[in-house]
Short mmCIF file of C-alpha atoms in Angstrom, two decimals:
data_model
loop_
_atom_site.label_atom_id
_atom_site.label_comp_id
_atom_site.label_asym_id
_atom_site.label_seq_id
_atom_site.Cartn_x
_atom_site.Cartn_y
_atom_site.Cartn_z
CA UNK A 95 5.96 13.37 -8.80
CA UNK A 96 3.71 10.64 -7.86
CA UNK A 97 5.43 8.20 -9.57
CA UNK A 98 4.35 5.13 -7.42
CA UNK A 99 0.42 5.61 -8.01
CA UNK A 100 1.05 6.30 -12.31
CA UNK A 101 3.12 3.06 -12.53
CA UNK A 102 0.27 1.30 -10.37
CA UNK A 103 -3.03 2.65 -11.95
CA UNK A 104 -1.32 1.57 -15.62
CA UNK A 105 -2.12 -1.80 -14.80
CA UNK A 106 0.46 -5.17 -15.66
CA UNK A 107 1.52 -3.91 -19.35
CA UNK A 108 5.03 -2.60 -19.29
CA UNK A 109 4.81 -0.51 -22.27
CA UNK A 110 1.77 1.15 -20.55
CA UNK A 111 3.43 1.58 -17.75
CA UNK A 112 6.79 3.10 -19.15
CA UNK A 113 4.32 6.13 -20.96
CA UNK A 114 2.23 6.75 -17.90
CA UNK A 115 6.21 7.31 -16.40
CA UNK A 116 7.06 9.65 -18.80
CA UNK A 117 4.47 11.48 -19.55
CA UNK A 118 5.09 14.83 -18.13
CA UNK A 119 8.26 15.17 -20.16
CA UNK A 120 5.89 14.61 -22.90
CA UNK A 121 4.41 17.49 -24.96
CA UNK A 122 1.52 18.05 -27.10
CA UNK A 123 1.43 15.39 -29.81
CA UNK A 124 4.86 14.65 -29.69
CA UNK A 125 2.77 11.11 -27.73
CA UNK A 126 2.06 9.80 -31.26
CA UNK A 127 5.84 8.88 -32.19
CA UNK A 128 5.81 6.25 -29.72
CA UNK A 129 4.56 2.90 -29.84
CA UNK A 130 0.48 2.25 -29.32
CA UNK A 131 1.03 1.31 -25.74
CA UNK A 132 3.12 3.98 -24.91
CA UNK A 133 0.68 6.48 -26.47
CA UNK A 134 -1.84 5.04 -24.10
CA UNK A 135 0.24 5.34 -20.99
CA UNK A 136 0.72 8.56 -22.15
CA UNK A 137 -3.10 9.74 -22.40
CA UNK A 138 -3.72 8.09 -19.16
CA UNK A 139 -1.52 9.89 -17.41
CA UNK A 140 -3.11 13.07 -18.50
CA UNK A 141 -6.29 11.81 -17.55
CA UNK A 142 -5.24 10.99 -14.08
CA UNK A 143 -3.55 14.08 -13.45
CA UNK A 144 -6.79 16.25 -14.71
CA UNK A 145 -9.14 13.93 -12.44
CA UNK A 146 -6.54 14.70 -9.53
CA UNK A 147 -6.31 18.10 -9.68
CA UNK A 148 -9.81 19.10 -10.01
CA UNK A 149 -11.13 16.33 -7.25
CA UNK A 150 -12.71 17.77 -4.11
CA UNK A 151 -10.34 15.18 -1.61
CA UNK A 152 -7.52 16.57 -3.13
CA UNK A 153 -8.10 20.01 -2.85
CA UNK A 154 -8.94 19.28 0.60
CA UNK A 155 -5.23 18.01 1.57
CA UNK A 156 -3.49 20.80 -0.34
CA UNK A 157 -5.17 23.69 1.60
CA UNK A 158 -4.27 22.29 4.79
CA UNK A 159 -0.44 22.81 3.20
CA UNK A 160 -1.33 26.10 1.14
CA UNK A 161 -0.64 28.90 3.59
CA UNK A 162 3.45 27.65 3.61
CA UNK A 163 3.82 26.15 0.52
CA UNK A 164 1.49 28.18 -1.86
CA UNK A 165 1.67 26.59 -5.59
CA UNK A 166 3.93 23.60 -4.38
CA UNK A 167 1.07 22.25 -2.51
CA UNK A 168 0.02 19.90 -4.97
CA UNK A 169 3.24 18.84 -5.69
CA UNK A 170 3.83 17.99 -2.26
CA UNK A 171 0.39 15.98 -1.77
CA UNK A 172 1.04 13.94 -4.87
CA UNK A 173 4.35 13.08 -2.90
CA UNK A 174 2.19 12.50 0.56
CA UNK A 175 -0.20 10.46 -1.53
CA UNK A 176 2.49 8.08 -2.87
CA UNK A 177 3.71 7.68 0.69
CA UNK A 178 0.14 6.46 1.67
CA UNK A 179 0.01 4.21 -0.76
CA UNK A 180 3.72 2.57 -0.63
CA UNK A 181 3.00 2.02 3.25
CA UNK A 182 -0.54 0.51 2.47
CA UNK A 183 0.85 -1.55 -0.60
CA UNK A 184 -0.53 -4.80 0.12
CA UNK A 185 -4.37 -3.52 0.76
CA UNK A 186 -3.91 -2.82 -3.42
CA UNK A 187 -2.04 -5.67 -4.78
CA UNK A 188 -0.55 -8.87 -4.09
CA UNK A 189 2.39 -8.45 -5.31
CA UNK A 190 5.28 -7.09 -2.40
CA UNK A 191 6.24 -3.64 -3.05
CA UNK A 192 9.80 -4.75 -3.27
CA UNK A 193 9.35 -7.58 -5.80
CA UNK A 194 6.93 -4.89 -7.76
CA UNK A 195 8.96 -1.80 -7.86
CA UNK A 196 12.58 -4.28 -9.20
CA UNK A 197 10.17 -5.93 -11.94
CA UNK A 198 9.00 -1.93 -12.97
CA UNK A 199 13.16 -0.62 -12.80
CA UNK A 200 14.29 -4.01 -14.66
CA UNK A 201 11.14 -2.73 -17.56
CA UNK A 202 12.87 0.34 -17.54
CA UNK A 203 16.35 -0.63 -18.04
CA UNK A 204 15.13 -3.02 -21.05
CA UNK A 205 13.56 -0.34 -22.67
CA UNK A 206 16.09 2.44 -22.08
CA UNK A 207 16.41 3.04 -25.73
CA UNK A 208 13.13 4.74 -25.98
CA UNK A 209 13.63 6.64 -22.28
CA UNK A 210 13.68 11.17 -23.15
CA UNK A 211 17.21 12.04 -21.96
CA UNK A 212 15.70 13.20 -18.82
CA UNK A 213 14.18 9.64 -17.44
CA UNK A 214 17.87 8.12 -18.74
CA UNK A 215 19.98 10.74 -16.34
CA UNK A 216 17.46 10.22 -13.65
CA UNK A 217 17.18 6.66 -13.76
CA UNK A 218 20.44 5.33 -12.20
CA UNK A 219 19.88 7.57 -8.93
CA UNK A 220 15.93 5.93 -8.77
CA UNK A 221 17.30 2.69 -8.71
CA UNK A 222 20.67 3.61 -6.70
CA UNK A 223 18.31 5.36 -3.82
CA UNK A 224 15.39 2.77 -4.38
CA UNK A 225 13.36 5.56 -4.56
CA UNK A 226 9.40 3.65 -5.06
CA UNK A 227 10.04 1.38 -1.82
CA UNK A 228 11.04 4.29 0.64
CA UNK A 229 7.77 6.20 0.19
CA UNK A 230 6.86 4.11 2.42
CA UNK A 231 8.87 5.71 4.91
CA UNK A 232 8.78 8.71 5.86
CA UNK A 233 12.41 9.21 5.66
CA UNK A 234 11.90 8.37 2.21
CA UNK A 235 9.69 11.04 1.75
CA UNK A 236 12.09 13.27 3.26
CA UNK A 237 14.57 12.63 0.72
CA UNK A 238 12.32 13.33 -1.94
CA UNK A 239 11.04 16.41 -0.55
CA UNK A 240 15.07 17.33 0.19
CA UNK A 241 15.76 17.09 -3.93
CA UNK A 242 12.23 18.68 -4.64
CA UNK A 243 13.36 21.70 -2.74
CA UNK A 244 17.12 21.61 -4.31
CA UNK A 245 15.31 21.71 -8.13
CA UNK A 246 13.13 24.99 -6.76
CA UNK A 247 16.11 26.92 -5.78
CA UNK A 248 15.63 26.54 -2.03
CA UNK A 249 12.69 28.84 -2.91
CA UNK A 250 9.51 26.37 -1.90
CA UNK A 251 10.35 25.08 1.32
CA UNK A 252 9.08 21.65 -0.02
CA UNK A 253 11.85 20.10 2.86
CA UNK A 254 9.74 21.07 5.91
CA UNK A 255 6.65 19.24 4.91
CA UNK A 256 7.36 16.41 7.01
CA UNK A 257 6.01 18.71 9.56
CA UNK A 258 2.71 19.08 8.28
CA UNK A 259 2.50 15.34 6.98
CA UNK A 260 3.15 14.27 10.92
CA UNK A 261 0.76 16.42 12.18
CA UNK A 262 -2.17 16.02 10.11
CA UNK A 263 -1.15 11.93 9.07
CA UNK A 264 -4.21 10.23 10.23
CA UNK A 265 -6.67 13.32 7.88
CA UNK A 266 -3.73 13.29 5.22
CA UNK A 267 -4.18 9.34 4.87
CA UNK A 268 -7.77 9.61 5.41
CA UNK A 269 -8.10 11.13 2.15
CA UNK A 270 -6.06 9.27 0.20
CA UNK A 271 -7.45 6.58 1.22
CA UNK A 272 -11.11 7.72 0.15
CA UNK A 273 -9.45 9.41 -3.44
CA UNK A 274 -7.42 6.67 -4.24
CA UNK A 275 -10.97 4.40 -4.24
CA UNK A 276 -12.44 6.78 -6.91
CA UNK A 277 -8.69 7.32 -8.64
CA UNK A 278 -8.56 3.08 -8.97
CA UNK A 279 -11.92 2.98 -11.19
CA UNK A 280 -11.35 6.20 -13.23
CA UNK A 281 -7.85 4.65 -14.55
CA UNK A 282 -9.32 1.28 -15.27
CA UNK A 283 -12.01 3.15 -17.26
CA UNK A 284 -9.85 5.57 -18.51
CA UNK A 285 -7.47 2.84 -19.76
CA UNK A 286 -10.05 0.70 -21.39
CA UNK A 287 -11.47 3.75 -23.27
CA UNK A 288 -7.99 4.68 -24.24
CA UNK A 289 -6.58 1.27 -25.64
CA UNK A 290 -9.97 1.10 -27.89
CA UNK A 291 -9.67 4.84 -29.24
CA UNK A 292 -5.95 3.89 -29.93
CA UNK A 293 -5.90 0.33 -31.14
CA UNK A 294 -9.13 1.57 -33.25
CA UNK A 295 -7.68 3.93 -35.42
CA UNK A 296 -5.06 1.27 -36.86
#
């Protein structure tokens, strides 16, 4: 669900970008009928989600959320995370968050061909809702935690987290902030070693 930090750590190719986005409706090795680019987005995507879960930081935010939310607490700190770094967009690129998040829907639309059925039916509520640019608010997050929470049945409780993310904000961005450091140079390595693997077996 942290949608905002894949799209960023893919870097400024669209096709890149577009498989790090769909990645987790992507299974096994069903990667290599896309295009190169898309494979790598792909890959990376894995990576970053293997780094996540396993780092320290991160494990660190979702016991403070555990005890309510049991296995939907890393689910929920991926959201927190992409709050963090939607409201600190500008310490991590120069581009505005609004200008960057219409150039990544207006990639998507252009490519909606090669979108799985799931991205396409999702898609025109993203953009509707302008879903990237209100993680910055915590409204925002509200409404994503609101549809999280309709998808589980009502069974997670994912829609009360706003109570944990205002009482523990300043140790919740804390450690994104110190994560996201470490996250930023594992995806440009990750990338680099990614592209060469794929672009060498041509």
């Amino acid at each position: 669900m942290n949608f905002l930090a894949h799209i960023y750590l893919s870097g400024t190719n669209d096709l890149i970008t577009i498989g790090n986005f769909i990645a987790d409706g992507i299974r096994g090795k069903k990667y290599k009928t896309y295009p190169k680019d898309i494979q790598i987005g792909i890959l990376l995507h894995r990576e970053i989600d293997t780094f996540t879960d396993a780092h320290p930081i991160v494990r660190q935010s979702t016991k403070r959320l555990h005890e309510n939310y049991g296995h939907f607490s890393g689910v929920i700190v991926d959201i927190l995370y992409d709050h963090f770094l939607a409201k600190n967009w500008m310490v991590y690129s120069n581009i505005p968050l609004d200008v960057y998040v219409n150039h990544f829907y207006e990639t998507l639309q252009a490519h909606f061909d090669i979108l799985p059925p799931r991205i396409k039916k999702m898609l025109p509520f993203m953009i509707a809702d302008n879903w990237l640019y209100n993680y910055a608010h915590i409204e925002g997050i509200q409404r994503v935690l609101d549809g999280m929470n309709r998808r589980t049945k009502y069974v997670s409780g994912m829609n009360h987290a706003t109570v944990e993310l205002k009482k523990y904000y300043n140790e919740f961005e804390d450690e994104f902030t110190q994560f996201f450091t470490e996250l930023i140079a594992f995806a440009n390595l990750k990338r680099e070693e990614i592209t060469h693997k794929i672009y060498s077996h041509t």
